[in-house]
Short mmCIF file of C-alpha atoms in Angstrom, two decimals:
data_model
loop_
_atom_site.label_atom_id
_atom_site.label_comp_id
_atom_site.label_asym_id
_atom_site.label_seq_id
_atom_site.Cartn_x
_atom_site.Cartn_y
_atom_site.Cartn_z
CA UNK X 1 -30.06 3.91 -16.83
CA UNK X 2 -27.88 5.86 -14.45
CA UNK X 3 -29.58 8.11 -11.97
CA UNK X 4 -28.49 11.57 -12.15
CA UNK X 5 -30.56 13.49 -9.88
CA UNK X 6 -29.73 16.08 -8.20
CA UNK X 7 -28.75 15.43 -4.39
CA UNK X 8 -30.22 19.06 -3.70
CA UNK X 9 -30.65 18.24 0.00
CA UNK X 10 -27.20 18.68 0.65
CA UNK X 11 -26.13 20.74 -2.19
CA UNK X 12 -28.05 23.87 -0.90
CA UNK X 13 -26.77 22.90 2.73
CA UNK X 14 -23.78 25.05 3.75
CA UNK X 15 -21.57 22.41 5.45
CA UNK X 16 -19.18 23.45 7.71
CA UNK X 17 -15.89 21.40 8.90
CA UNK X 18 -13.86 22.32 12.19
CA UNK X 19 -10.13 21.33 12.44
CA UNK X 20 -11.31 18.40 14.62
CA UNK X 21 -13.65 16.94 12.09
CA UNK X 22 -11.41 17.42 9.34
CA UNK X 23 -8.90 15.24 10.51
CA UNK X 24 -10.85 12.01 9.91
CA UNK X 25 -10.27 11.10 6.61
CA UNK X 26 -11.52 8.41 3.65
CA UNK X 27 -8.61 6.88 2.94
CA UNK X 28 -9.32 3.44 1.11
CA UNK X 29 -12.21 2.07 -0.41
CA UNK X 30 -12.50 -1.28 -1.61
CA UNK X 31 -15.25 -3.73 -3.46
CA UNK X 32 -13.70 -7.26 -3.36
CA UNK X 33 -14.77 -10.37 -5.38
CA UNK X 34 -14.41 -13.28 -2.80
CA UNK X 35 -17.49 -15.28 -2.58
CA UNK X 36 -20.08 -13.06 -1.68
CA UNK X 37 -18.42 -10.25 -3.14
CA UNK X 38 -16.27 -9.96 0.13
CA UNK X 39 -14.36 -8.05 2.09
CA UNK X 40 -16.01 -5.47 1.22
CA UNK X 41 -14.41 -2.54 3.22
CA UNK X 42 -13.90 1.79 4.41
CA UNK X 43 -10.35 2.68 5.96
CA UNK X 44 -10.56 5.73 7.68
CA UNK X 45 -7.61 7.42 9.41
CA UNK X 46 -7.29 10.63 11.73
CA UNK X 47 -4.71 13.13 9.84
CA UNK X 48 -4.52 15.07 12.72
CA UNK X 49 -2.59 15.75 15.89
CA UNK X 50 -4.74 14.40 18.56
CA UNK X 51 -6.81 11.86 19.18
CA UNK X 52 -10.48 11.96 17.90
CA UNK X 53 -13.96 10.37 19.79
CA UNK X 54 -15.32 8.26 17.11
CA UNK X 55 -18.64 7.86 18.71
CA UNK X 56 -19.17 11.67 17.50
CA UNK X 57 -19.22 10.16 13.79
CA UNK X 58 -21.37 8.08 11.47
CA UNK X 59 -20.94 6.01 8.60
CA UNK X 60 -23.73 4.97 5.91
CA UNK X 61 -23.86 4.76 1.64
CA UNK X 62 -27.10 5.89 -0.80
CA UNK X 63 -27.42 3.05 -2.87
CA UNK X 64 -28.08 3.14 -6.74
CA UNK X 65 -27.81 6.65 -7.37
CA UNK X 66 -30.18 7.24 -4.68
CA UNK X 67 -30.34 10.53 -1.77
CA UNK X 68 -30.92 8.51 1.42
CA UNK X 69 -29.24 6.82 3.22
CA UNK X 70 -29.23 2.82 3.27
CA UNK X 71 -31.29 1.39 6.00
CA UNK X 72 -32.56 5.31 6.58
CA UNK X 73 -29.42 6.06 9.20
CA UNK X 74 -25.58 5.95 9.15
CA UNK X 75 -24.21 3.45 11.76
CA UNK X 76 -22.86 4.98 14.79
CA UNK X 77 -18.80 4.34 14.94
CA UNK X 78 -16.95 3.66 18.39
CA UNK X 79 -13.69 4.33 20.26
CA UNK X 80 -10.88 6.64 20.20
CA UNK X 81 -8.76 6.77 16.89
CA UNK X 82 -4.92 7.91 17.59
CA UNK X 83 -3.18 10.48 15.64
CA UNK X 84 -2.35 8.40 11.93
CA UNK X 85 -4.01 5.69 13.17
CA UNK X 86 -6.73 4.08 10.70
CA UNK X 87 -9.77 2.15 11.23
CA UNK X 88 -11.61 -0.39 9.37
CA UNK X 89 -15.15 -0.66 8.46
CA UNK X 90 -16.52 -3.96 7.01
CA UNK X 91 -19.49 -4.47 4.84
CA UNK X 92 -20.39 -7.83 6.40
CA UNK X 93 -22.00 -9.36 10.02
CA UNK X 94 -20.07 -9.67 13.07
CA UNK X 95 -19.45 -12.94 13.68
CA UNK X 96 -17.12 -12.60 16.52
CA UNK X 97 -13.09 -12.17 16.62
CA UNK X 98 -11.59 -13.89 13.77
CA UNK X 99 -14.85 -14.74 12.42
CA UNK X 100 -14.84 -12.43 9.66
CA UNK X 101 -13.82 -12.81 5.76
CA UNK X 102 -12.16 -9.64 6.46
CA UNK X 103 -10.09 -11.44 9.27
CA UNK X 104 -9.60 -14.81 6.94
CA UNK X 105 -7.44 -12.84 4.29
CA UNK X 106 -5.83 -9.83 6.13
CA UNK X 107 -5.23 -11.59 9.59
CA UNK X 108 -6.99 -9.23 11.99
CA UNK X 109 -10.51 -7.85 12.65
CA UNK X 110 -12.34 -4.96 11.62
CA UNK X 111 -13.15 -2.13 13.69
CA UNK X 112 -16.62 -1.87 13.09
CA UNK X 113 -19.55 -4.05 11.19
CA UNK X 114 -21.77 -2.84 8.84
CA UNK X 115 -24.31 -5.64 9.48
CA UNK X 116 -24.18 -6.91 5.78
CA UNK X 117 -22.96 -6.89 2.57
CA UNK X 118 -24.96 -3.74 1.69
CA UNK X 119 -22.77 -1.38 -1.15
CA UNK X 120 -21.43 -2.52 -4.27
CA UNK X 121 -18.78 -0.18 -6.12
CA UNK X 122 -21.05 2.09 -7.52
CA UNK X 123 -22.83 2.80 -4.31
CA UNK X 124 -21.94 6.42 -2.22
CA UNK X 125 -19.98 6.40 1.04
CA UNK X 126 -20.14 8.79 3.54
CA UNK X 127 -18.71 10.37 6.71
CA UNK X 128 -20.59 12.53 9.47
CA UNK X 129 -19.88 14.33 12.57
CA UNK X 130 -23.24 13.63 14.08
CA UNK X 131 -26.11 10.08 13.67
CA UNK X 132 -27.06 10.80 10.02
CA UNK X 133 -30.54 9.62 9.06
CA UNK X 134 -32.92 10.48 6.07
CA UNK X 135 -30.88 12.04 3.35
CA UNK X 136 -28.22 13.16 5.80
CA UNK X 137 -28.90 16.85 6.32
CA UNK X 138 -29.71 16.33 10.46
CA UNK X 139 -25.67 15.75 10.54
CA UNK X 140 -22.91 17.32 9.31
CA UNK X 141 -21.25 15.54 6.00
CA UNK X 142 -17.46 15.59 7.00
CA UNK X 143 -16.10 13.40 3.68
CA UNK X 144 -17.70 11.40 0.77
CA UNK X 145 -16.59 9.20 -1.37
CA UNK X 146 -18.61 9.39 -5.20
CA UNK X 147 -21.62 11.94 -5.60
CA UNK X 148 -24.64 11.15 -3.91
CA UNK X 149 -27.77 11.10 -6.51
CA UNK X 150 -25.56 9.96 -8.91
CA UNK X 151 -25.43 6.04 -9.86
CA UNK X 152 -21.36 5.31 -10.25
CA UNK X 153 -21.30 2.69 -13.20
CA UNK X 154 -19.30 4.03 -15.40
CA UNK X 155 -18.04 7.19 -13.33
CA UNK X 156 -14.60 8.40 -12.34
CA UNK X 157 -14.88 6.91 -9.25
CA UNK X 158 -16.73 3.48 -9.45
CA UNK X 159 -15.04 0.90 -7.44
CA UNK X 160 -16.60 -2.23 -8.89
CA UNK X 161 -14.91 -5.52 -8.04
CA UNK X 162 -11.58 -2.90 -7.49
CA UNK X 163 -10.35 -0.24 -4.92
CA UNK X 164 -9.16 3.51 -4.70
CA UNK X 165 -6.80 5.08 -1.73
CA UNK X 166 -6.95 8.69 -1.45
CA UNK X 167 -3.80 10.84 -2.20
CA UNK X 168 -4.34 13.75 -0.06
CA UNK X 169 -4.99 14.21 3.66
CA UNK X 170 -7.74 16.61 3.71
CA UNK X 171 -11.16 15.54 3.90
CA UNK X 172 -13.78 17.18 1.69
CA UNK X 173 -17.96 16.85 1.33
CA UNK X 174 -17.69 16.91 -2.40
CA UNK X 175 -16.00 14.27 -4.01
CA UNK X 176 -13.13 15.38 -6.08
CA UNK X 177 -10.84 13.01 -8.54
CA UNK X 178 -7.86 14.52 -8.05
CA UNK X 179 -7.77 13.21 -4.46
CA UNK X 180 -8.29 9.82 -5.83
CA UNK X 181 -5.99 7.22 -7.17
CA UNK X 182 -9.09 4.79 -8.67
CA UNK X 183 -7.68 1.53 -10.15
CA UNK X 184 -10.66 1.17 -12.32
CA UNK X 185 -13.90 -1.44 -12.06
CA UNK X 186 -12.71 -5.20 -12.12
CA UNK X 187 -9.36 -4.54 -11.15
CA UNK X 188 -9.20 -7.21 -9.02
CA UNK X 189 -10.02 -9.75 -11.37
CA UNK X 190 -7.44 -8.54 -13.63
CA UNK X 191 -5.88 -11.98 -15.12
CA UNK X 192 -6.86 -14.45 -13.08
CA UNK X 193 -10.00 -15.90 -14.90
CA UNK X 194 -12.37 -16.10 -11.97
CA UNK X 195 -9.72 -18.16 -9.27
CA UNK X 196 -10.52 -17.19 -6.27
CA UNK X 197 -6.59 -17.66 -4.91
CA UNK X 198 -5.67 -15.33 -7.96
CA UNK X 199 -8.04 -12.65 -7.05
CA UNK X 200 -7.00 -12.71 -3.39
CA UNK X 201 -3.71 -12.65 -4.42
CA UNK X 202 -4.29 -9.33 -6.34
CA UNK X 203 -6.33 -8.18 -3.22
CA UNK X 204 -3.57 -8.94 -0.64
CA UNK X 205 -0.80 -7.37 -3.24
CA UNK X 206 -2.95 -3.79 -4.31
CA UNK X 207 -4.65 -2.75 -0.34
CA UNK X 208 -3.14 -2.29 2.84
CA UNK X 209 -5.71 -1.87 5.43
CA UNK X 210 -4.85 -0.44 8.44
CA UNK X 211 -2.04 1.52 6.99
CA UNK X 212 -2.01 4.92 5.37
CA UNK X 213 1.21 5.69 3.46
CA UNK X 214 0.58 9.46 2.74
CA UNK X 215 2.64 11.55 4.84
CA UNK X 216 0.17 13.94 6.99
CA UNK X 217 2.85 16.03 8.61
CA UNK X 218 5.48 16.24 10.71
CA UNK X 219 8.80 18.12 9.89
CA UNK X 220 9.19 19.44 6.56
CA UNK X 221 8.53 16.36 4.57
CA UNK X 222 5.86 16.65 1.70
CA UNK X 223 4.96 14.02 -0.86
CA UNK X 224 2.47 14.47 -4.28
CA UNK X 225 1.90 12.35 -6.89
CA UNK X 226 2.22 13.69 -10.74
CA UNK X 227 1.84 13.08 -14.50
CA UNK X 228 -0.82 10.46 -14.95
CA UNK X 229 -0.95 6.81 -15.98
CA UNK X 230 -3.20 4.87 -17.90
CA UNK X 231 -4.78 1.17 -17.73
CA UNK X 232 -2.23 -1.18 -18.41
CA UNK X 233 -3.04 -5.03 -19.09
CA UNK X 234 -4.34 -5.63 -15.57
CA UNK X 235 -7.03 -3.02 -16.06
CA UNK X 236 -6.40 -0.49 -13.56
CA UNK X 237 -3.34 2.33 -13.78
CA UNK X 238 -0.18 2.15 -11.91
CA UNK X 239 0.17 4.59 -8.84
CA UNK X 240 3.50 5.30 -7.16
CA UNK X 241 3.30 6.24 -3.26
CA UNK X 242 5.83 5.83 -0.52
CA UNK X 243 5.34 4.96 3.11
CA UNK X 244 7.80 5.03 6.13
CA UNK X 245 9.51 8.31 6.52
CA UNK X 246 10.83 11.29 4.37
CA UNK X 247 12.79 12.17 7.32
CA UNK X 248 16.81 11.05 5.88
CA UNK X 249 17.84 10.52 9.33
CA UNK X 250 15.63 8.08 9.72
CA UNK X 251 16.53 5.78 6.47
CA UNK X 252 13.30 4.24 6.19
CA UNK X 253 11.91 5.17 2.80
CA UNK X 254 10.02 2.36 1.21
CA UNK X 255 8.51 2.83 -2.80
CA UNK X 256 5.09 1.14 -3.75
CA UNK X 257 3.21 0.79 -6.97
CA UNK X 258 0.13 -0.76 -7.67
CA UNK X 259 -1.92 -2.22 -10.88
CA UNK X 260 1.60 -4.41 -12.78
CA UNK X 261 1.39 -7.57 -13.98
CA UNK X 262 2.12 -10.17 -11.82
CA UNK X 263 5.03 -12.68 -12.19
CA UNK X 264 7.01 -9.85 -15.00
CA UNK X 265 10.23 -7.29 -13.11
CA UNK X 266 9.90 -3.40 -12.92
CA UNK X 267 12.54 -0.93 -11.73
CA UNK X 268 12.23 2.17 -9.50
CA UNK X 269 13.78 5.31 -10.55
CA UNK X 270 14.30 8.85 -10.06
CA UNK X 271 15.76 12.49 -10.57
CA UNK X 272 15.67 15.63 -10.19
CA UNK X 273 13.65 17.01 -12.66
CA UNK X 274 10.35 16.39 -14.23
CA UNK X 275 9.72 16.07 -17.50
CA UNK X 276 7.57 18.70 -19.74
CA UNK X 277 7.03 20.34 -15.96
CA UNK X 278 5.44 17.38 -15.02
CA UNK X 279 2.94 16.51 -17.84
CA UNK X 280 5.45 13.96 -18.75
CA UNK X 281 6.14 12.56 -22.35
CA UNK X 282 5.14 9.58 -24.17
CA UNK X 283 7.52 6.43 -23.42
CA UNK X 284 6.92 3.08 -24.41
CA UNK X 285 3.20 1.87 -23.48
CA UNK X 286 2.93 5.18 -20.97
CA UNK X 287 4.14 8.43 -19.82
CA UNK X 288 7.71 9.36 -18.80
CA UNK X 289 7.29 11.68 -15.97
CA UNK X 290 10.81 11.21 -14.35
CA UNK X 291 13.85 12.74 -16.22
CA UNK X 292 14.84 15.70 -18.41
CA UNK X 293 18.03 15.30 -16.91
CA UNK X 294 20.03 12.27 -15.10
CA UNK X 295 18.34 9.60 -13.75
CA UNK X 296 19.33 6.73 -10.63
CA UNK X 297 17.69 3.39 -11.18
CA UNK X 298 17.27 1.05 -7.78
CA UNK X 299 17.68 -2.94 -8.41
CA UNK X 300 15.18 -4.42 -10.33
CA UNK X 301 12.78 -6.48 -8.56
CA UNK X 302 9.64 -8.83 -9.06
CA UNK X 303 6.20 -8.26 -9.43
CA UNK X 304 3.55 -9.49 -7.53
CA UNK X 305 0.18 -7.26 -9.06
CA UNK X 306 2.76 -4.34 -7.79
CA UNK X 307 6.17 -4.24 -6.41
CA UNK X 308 7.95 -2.56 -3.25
CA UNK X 309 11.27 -1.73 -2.40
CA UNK X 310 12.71 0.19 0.73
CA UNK X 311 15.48 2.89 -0.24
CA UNK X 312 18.80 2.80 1.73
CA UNK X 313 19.47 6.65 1.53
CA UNK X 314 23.02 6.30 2.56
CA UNK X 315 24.04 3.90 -0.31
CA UNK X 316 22.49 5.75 -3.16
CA UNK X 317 23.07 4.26 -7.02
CA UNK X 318 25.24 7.47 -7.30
CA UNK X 319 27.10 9.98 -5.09
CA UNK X 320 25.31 12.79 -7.04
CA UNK X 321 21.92 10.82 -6.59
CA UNK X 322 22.48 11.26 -2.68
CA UNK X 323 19.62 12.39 -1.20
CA UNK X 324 19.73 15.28 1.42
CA UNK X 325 17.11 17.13 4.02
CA UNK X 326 15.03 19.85 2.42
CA UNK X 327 15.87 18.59 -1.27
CA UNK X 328 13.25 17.30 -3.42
CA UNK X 329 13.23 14.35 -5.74
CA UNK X 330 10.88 12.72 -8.27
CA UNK X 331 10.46 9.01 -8.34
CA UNK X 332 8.54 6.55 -10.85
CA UNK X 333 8.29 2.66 -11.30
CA UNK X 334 8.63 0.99 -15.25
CA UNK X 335 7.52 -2.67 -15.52
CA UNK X 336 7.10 -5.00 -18.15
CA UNK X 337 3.46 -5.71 -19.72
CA UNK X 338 4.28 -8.02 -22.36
CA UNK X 339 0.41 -8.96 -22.33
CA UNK X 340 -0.12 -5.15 -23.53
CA UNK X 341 1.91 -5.65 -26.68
CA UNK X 342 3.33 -2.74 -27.98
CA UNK X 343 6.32 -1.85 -26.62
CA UNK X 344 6.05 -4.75 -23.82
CA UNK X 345 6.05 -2.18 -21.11
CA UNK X 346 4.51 0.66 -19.25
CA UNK X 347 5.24 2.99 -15.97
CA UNK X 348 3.58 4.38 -13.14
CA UNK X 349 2.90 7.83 -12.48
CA UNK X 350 4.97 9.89 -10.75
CA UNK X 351 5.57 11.07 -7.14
CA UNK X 352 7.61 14.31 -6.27
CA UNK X 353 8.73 14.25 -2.46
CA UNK X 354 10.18 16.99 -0.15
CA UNK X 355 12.80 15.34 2.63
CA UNK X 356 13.55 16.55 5.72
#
């Protein structure tokens, strides 16, 4: 039986955030299902302008819908994080550079050790400005990720044998969906039947530790993802995002979508326009978010449990597809999902971005 009690510690408490502690962020969260349910792994990444003391912040989780903290304190982080720089946090022991089943799949070490393998993805995760211990009220709660008191099987945001990377650069003590792109529990597992190599490979092809694509700033660029998409036949929904730069002087625009079936083609598109405002209609297996109007289509591509594909801005599919500074276009991903049946295919959702 879930656990829905109250966390009325730190519901009555009036947190407050400065600039400074805003600007360290949860940005990816992630329950893998390697032998010993590993990596098992936080990315957090400073939004901001200038660089930030992590040894002014904790870390910790409440377990099982519980309201203290595991181990009764948050672990005390370390060093100085640069402006959009990120920093990883592994649920496992240290055991020394390249030691770690992080390290084995992703090729470099954490940042900081958790000791152990102590969350699963229904468990709470939390940020402080301060050493949390107790239930967290001796610190100030800076970001969470879930609702402490609340057990998260079943929830909007359980992360069971799956992941979720946060949309928005803002960090907030109440955990809000919206902010969320949550590929669903056991999306990591989707179609490969217990194989280990399979599930890594959906691991390796869905997270990118380290790196935060969302831009934060900086010029007039502006990205936001719209319309919604639903579990396809890997489990999880597709989410479009972009990393790079939405600067066109600096031609380095690169598409990404998560959640497709592996080993199948998709195509990146977009326009000017959104369709129904940006509630989208239905089209084939999903939602058409991209359109009312003409539409460019980049090469198709392969899948690999998602798909990627930089832009060249100066050789658009179309002169009147050209993308300029300070205009705004809306880009989506179809794929085919012949698994799904239906129509044999599906789309992500969409993502609206502002060049400069």
């Amino acid at each position: 039986m879930k656990n829905t009690k109250t966390f009325s510690a730190l519901a009555a408490l009036a947190f407050t955030m400065g600039a400074a502690q805003a600007d360290i962020v949860i940005t990816e969260v992630v329950d893998a299902t390697l032998p010993g349910g590993q990596p098992k792994f936080v990315e957090l990444t400073n939004t901001g302008a200038a660089d930030v003391d992590l040894s002014a912040y904790s870390f910790g989780n409440m377990n099982n819908g519980g309201t203290s903290l595991g181990g009764s304190a948050a672990s005390v982080l370390g060093g100085v994080l640069a402006p959009g720089a990120s920093y990883i946090i592994s649920y496992e022991a240290d055991a020394g550079p390249g030691g770690s089943i992080f390290f084995s799949v992703f090729g470099v070490d954490p940042d900081h050790y958790m000791g152990g393998g102590y969350v699963n993805g229904d468990d709470v995760l939390l940020l402080f400005l301060g050493a949390a211990t107790g239930d967290g009220t001796d610190a100030t709660l800076v970001d969470v990720y879930g609702v402490p008191g609340v057990d998260g099987t079943g929830t909007n945001w359980e992360y069971t044998d799956s992941y979720s990377s946060r949309l928005n650069c803002t960090a907030s003590n109440v955990w809000t969906a919206a902010d969320w792109a949550v590929a669903g529990a056991n999306a990591l597992e989707s179609g490969c039947a217990g194989d280990d190599v399979c599930e890594e490979g959906n691991l390796t092809a869905n997270t990118d530790p380290g790196t935060y694509t969302v831009n934060c700033g900086g010029g007039g660029c502006s990205g936001s993802n719209f319309c919604s998409s639903a579990a396809n036949s890997t489990g999880g929904a597709s989410v479009i995002s972009y990393s790079g730069s939405c600067t066109v002087a600096d031609n380095n625009f690169t598409l990404s979508a998560d959640n497709m079936p592996a080993s199948q083609f998709g195509i990146f598109f977009y326009g000017a326009t959104q369709v129904n405002g940006g509630a989208g209609m239905a089209f084939g297996n999903g939602t058409l978010c991209v359109g009312a109007g003409q539409i460019y289509r980049m090469s198709p591509i392969s899948t690999t449990g998602g798909m990627s594909q930089t832009i060249d801005l100066a050789n658009p599919p179309s002169a009147s597809g050209t993308i300029t500074a300070s205009s705004t276009w809306n880009f989506q991903a179809w794929f085919r999902d012949p698994v799904a049946g239906g129509a044999n295919y599906d789309l992500s959702d969409g993502l609206s971005v502002t060049f400069d």
